[in-house]
PDB file of C-alpha atoms in Angstrom:
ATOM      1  CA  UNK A   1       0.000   0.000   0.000  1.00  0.00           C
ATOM      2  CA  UNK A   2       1.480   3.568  -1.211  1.00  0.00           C
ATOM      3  CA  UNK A   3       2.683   6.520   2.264  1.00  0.00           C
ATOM      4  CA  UNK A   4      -0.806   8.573   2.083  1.00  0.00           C
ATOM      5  CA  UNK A   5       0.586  12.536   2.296  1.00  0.00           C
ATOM      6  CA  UNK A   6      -2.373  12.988   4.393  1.00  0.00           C
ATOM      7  CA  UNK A   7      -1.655  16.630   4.700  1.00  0.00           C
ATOM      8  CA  UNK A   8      -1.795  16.912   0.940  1.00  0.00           C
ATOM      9  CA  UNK A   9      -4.606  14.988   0.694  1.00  0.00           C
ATOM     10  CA  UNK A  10      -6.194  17.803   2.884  1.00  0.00           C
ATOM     11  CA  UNK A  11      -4.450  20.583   1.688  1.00  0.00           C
ATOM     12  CA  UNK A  12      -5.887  19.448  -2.146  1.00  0.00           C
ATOM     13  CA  UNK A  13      -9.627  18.608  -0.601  1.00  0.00           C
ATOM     14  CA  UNK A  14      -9.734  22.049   1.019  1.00  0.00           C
ATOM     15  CA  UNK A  15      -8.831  23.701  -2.548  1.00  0.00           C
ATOM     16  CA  UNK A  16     -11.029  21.886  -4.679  1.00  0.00           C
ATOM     17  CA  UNK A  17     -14.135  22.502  -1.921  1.00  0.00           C
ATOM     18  CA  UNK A  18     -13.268  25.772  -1.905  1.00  0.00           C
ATOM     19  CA  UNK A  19     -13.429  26.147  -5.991  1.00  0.00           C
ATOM     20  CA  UNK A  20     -16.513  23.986  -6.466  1.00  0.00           C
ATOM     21  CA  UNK A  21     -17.861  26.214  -3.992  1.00  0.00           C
ATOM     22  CA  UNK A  22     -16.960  29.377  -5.956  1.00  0.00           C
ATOM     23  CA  UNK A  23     -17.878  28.013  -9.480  1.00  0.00           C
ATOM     24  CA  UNK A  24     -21.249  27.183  -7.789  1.00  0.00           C
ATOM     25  CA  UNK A  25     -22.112  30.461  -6.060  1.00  0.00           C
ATOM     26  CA  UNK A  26     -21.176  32.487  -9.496  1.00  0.00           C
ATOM     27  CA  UNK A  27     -23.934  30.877 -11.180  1.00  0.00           C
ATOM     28  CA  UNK A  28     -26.151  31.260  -8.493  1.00  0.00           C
ATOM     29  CA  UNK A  29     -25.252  35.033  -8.395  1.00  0.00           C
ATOM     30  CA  UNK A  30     -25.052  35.478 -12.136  1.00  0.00           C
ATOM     31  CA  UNK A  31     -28.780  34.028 -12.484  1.00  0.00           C
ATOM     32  CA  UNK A  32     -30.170  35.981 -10.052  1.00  0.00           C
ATOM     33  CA  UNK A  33     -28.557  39.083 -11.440  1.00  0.00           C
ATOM     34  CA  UNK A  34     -30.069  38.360 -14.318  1.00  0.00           C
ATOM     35  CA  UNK A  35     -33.418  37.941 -13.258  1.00  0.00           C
ATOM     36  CA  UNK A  36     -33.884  34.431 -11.787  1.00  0.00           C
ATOM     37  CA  UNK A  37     -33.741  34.206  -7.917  1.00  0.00           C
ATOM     38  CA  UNK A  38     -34.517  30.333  -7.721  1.00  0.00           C
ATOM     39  CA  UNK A  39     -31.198  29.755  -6.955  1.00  0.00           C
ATOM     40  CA  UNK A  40     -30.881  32.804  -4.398  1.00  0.00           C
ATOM     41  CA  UNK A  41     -34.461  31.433  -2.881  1.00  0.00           C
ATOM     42  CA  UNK A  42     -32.897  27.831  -2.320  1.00  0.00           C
ATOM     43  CA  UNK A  43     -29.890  29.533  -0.306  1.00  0.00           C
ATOM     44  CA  UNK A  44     -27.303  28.657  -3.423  1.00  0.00           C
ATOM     45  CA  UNK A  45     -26.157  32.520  -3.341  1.00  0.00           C
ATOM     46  CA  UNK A  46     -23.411  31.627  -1.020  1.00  0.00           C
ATOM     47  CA  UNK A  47     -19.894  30.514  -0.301  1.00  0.00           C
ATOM     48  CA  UNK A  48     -21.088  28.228   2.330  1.00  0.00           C
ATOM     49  CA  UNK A  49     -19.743  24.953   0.866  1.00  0.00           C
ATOM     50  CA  UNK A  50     -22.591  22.980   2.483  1.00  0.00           C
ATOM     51  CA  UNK A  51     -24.678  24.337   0.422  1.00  0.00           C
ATOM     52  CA  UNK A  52     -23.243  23.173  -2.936  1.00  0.00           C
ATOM     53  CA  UNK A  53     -22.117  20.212  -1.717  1.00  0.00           C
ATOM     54  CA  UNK A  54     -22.849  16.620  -3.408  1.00  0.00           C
ATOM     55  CA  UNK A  55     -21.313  13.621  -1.440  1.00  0.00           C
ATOM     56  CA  UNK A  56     -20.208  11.416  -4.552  1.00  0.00           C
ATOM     57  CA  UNK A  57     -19.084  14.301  -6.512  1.00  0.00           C
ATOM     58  CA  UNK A  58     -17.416  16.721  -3.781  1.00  0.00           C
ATOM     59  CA  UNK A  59     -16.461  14.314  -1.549  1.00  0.00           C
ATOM     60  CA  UNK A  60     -16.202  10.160  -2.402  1.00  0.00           C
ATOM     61  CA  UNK A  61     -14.916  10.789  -5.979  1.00  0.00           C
ATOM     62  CA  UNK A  62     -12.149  13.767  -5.266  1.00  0.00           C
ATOM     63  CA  UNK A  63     -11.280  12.179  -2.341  1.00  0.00           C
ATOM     64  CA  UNK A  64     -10.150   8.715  -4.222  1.00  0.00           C
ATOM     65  CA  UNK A  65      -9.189  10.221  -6.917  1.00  0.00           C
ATOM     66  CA  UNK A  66      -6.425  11.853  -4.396  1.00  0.00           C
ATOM     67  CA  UNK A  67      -5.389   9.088  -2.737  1.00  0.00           C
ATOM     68  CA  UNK A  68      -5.218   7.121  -5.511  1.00  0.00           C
ATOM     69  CA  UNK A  69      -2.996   9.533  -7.380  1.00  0.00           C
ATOM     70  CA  UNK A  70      -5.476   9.523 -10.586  1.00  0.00           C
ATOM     71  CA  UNK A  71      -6.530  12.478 -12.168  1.00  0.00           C
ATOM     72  CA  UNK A  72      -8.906  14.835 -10.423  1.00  0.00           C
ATOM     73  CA  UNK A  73     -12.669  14.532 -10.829  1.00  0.00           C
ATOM     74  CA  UNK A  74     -15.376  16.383  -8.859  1.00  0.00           C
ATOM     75  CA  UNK A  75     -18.684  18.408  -8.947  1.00  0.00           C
ATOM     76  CA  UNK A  76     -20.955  19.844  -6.644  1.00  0.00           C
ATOM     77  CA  UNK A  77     -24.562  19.730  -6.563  1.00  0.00           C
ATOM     78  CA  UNK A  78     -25.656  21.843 -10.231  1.00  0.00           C
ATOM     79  CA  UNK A  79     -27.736  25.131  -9.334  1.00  0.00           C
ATOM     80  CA  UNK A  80     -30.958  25.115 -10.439  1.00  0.00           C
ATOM     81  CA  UNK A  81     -31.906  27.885 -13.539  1.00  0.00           C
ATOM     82  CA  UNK A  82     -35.016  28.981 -14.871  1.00  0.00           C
ATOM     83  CA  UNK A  83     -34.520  29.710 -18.317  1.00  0.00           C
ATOM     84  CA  UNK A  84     -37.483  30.951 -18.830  1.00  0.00           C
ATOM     85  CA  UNK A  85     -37.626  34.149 -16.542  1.00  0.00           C
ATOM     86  CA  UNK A  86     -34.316  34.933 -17.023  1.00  0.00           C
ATOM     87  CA  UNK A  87     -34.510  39.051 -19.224  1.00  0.00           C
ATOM     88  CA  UNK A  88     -32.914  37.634 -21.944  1.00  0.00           C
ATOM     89  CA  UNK A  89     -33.638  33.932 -22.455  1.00  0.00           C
ATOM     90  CA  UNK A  90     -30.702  32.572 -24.385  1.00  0.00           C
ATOM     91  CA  UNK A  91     -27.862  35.052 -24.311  1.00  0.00           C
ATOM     92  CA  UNK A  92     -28.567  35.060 -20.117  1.00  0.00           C
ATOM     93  CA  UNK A  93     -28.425  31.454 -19.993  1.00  0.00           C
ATOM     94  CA  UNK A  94     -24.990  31.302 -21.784  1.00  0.00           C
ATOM     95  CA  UNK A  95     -23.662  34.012 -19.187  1.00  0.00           C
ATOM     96  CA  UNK A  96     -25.197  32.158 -16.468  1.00  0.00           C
ATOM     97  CA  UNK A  97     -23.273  28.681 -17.724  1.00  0.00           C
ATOM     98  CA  UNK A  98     -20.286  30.517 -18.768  1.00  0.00           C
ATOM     99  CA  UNK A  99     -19.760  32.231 -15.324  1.00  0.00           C
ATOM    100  CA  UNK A 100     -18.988  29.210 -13.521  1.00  0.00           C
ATOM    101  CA  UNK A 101     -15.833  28.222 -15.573  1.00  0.00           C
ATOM    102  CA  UNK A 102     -14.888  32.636 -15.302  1.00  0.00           C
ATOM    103  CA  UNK A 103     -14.934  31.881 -12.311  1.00  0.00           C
ATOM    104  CA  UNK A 104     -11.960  29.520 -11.764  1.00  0.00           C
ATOM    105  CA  UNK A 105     -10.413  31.355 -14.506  1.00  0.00           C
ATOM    106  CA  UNK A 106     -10.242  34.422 -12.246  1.00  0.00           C
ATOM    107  CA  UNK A 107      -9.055  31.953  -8.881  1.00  0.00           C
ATOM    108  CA  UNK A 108      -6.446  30.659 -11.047  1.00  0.00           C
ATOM    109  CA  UNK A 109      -5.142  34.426 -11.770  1.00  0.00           C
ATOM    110  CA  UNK A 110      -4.980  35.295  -8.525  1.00  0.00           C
ATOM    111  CA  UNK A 111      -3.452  32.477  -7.303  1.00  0.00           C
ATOM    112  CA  UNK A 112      -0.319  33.106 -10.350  1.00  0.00           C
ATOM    113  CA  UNK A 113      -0.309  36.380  -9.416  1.00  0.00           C
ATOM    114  CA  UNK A 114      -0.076  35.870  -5.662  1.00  0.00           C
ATOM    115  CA  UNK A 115       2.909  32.750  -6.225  1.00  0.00           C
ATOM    116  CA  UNK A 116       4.663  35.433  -8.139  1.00  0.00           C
ATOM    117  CA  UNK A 117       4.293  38.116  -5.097  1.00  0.00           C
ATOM    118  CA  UNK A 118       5.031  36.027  -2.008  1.00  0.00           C
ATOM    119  CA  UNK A 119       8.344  35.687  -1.715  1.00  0.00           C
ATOM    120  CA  UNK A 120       9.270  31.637  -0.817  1.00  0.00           C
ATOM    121  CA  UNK A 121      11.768  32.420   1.651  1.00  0.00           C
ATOM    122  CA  UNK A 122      14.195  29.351   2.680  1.00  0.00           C
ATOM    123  CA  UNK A 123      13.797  27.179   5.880  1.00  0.00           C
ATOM    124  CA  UNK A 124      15.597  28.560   8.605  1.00  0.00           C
ATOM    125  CA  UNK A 125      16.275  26.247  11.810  1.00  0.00           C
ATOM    126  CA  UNK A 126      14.565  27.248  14.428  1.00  0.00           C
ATOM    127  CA  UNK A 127      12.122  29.011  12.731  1.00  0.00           C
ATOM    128  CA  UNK A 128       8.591  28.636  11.376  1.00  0.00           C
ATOM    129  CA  UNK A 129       8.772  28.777   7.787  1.00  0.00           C
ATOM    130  CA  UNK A 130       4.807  29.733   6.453  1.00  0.00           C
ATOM    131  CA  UNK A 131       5.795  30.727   3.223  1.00  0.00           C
ATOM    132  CA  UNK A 132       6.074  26.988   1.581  1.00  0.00           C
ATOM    133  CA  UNK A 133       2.980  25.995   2.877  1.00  0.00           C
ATOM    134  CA  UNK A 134       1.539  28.708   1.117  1.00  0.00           C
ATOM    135  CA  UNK A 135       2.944  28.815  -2.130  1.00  0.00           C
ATOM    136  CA  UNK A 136       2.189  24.963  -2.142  1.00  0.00           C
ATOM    137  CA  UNK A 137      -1.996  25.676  -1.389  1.00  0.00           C
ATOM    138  CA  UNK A 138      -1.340  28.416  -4.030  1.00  0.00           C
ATOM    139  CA  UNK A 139       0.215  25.871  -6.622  1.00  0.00           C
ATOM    140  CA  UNK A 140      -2.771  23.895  -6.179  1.00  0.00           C
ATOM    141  CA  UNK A 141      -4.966  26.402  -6.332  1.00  0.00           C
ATOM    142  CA  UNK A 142      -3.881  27.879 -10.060  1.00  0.00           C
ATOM    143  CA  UNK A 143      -3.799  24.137 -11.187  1.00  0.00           C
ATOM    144  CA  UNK A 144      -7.193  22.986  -9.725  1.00  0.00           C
ATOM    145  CA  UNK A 145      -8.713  25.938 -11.064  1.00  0.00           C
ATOM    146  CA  UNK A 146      -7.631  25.656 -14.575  1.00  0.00           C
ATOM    147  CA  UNK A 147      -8.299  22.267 -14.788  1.00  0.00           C
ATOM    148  CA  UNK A 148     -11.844  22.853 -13.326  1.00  0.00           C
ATOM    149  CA  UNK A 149     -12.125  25.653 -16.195  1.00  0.00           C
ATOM    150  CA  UNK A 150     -11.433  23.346 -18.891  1.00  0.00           C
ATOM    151  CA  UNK A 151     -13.038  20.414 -17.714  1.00  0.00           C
ATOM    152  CA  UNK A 152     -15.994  22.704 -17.608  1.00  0.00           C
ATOM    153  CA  UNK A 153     -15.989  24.112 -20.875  1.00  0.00           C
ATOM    154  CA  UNK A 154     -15.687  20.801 -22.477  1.00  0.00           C
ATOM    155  CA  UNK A 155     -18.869  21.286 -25.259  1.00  0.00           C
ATOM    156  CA  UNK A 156     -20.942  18.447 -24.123  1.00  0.00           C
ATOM    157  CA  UNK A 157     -24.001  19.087 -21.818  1.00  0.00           C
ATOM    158  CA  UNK A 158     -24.704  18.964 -19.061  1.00  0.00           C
ATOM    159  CA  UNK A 159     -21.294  20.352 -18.689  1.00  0.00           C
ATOM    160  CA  UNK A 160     -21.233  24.116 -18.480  1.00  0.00           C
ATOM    161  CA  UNK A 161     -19.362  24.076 -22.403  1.00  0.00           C
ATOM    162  CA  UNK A 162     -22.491  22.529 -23.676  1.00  0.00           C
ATOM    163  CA  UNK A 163     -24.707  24.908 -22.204  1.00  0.00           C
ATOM    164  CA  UNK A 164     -23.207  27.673 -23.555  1.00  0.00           C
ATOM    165  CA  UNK A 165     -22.554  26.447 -27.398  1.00  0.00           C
ATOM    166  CA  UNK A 166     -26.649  25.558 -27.002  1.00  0.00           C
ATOM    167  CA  UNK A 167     -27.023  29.091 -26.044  1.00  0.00           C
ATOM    168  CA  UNK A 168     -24.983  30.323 -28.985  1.00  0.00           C
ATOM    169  CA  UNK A 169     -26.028  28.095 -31.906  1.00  0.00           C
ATOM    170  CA  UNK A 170     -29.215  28.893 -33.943  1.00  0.00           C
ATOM    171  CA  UNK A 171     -32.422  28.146 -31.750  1.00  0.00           C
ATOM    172  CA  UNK A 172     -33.268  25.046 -34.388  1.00  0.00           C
ATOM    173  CA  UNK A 173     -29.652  24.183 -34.296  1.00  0.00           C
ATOM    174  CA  UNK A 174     -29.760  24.387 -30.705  1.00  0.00           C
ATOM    175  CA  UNK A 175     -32.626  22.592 -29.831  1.00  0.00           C
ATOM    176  CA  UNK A 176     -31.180  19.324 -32.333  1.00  0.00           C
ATOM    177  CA  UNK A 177     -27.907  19.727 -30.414  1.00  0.00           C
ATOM    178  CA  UNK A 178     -29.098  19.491 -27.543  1.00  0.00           C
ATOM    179  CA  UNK A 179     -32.249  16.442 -27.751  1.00  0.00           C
ATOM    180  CA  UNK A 180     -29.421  14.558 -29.392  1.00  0.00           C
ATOM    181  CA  UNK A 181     -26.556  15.360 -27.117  1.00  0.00           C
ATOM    182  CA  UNK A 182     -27.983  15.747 -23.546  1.00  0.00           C
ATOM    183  CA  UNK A 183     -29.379  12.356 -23.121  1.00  0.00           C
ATOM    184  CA  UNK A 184     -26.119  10.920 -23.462  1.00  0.00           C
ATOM    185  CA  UNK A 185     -23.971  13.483 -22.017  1.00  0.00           C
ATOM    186  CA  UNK A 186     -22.878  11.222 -19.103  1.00  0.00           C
ATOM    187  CA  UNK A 187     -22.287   8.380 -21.670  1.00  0.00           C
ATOM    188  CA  UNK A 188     -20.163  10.635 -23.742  1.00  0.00           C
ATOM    189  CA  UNK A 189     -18.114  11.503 -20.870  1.00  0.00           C
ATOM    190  CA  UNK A 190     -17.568   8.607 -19.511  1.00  0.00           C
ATOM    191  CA  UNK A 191     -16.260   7.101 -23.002  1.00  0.00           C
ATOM    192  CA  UNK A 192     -14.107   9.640 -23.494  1.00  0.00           C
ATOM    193  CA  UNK A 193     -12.410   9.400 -19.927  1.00  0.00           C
ATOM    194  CA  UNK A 194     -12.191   5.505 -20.580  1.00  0.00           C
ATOM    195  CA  UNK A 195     -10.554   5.997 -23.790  1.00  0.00           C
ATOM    196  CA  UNK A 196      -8.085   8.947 -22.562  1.00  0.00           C
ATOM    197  CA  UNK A 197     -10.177  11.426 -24.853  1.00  0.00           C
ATOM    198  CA  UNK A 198     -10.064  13.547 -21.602  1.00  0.00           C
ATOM    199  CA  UNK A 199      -6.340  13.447 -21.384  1.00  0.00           C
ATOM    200  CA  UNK A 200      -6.505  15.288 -24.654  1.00  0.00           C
ATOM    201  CA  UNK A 201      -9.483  17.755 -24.279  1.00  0.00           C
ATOM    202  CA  UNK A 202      -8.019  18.816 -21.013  1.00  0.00           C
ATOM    203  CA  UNK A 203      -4.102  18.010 -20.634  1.00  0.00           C
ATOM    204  CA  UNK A 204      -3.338  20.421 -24.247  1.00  0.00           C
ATOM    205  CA  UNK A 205      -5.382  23.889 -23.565  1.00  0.00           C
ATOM    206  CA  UNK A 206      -4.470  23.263 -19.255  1.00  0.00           C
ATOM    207  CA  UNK A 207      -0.909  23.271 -20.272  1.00  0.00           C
ATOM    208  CA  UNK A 208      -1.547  25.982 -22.537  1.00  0.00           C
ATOM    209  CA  UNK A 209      -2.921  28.419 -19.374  1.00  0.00           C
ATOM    210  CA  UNK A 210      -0.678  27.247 -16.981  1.00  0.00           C
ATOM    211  CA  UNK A 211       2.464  28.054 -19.484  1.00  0.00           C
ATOM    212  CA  UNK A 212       0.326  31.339 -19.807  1.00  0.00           C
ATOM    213  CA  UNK A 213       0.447  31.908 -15.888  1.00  0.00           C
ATOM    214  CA  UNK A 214       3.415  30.945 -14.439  1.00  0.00           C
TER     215      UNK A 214
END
């Protein structure tokens, strides 16, 4: 049996909670900005993680994929939109899918530009040295997030990607896209992370940002 970094395995849990939480709560916010408070009604206008929280998809599955040293995997619970009383059906729904992924895109800046502020100082014996720690929760902040971005934006509903090219294609267009590619998002998914097809739709444009970043 592989030595379990429990403090990483933390330290990583913690991060990802924390940016679930955030993609969450933006599309909560951006929805009800936009005219639909179901989300904001059902408490998901918040960075309480609780809230958000799904226990296969925020906790079981992130949690093995950790300790098992696989690639990351995780959701939280999706917020609930009302299409139709949003002001401006379509284009709303497309900012309200889209600001989820903007989100970790913005985490991820921070985090680059904070790693390139903090100064990691050496250890010094005797002394606490708090700098690591943080550049390390700030390392796997920038990646987490980028990764979540991607993943995201990957143009197959019910992923946030697929949402938004529904929102942008023609409305007849649209609606074919999506009774022919919603049913089987899941399906799609799956088959592509069996066959590596998610190595390739995520691992080229993440590398791409985080080259852009660092």
């Amino acid at each position: 049996m592989p030595d379990i970094d429990f403090a990483q395995v933390v330290l990583v849990f913690i991060v990802l909670l924390f940016s679930l939480t955030v993609h969450e709560a933006s599309h909560a916010l951006t929805a009800d900005r936009l005219g639909d408070p179901t989300a904001r009604k059902l408490g998901r206008v918040s960075l309480n993680p609780i809230v958000h929280v799904d226990p296969i998809g925020t906790v079981l599955f992130p949690l093995l994929a950790i300790v098992a040293g696989v690639p990351l995997s995780g959701w939280a619970k999706p917020v609930p939109v009302n299409v139709q009383i949003l002001r401006h059906h379509r284009r709303d729904y497309v900012l309200v899918a889209a600001a989820g992924p903007a989100s970790n895109l913005v985490l991820a800046v921070i985090a680059a530009l904070l790693l390139k502020l903090i100064p990691v100082s050496p250890v010094t014996l005797g002394q606490a040295n708090v700098t690591v720690p943080i550049a390390s929760m700030l390392s796997r902040a920038l990646y987490i997030n980028v990764l979540l971005a991607v993943f995201n934006m990957i143009p197959i509903p019910p992923l946030d990607g697929g949402n938004v090219i529904g929102g942008l294609l023609p409305r007849a267009l649209a609606y074919r896209f999506d009774s022919l590619i919603r049913p089987y998002g899941f399906i799609l998914l799956y088959a592509l992370m069996l066959t590596r097809g998610l190595d390739y739709l995520i691992g080229r444009p993440s590398s791409m940002l985080l080259s852009w970043l660092r």
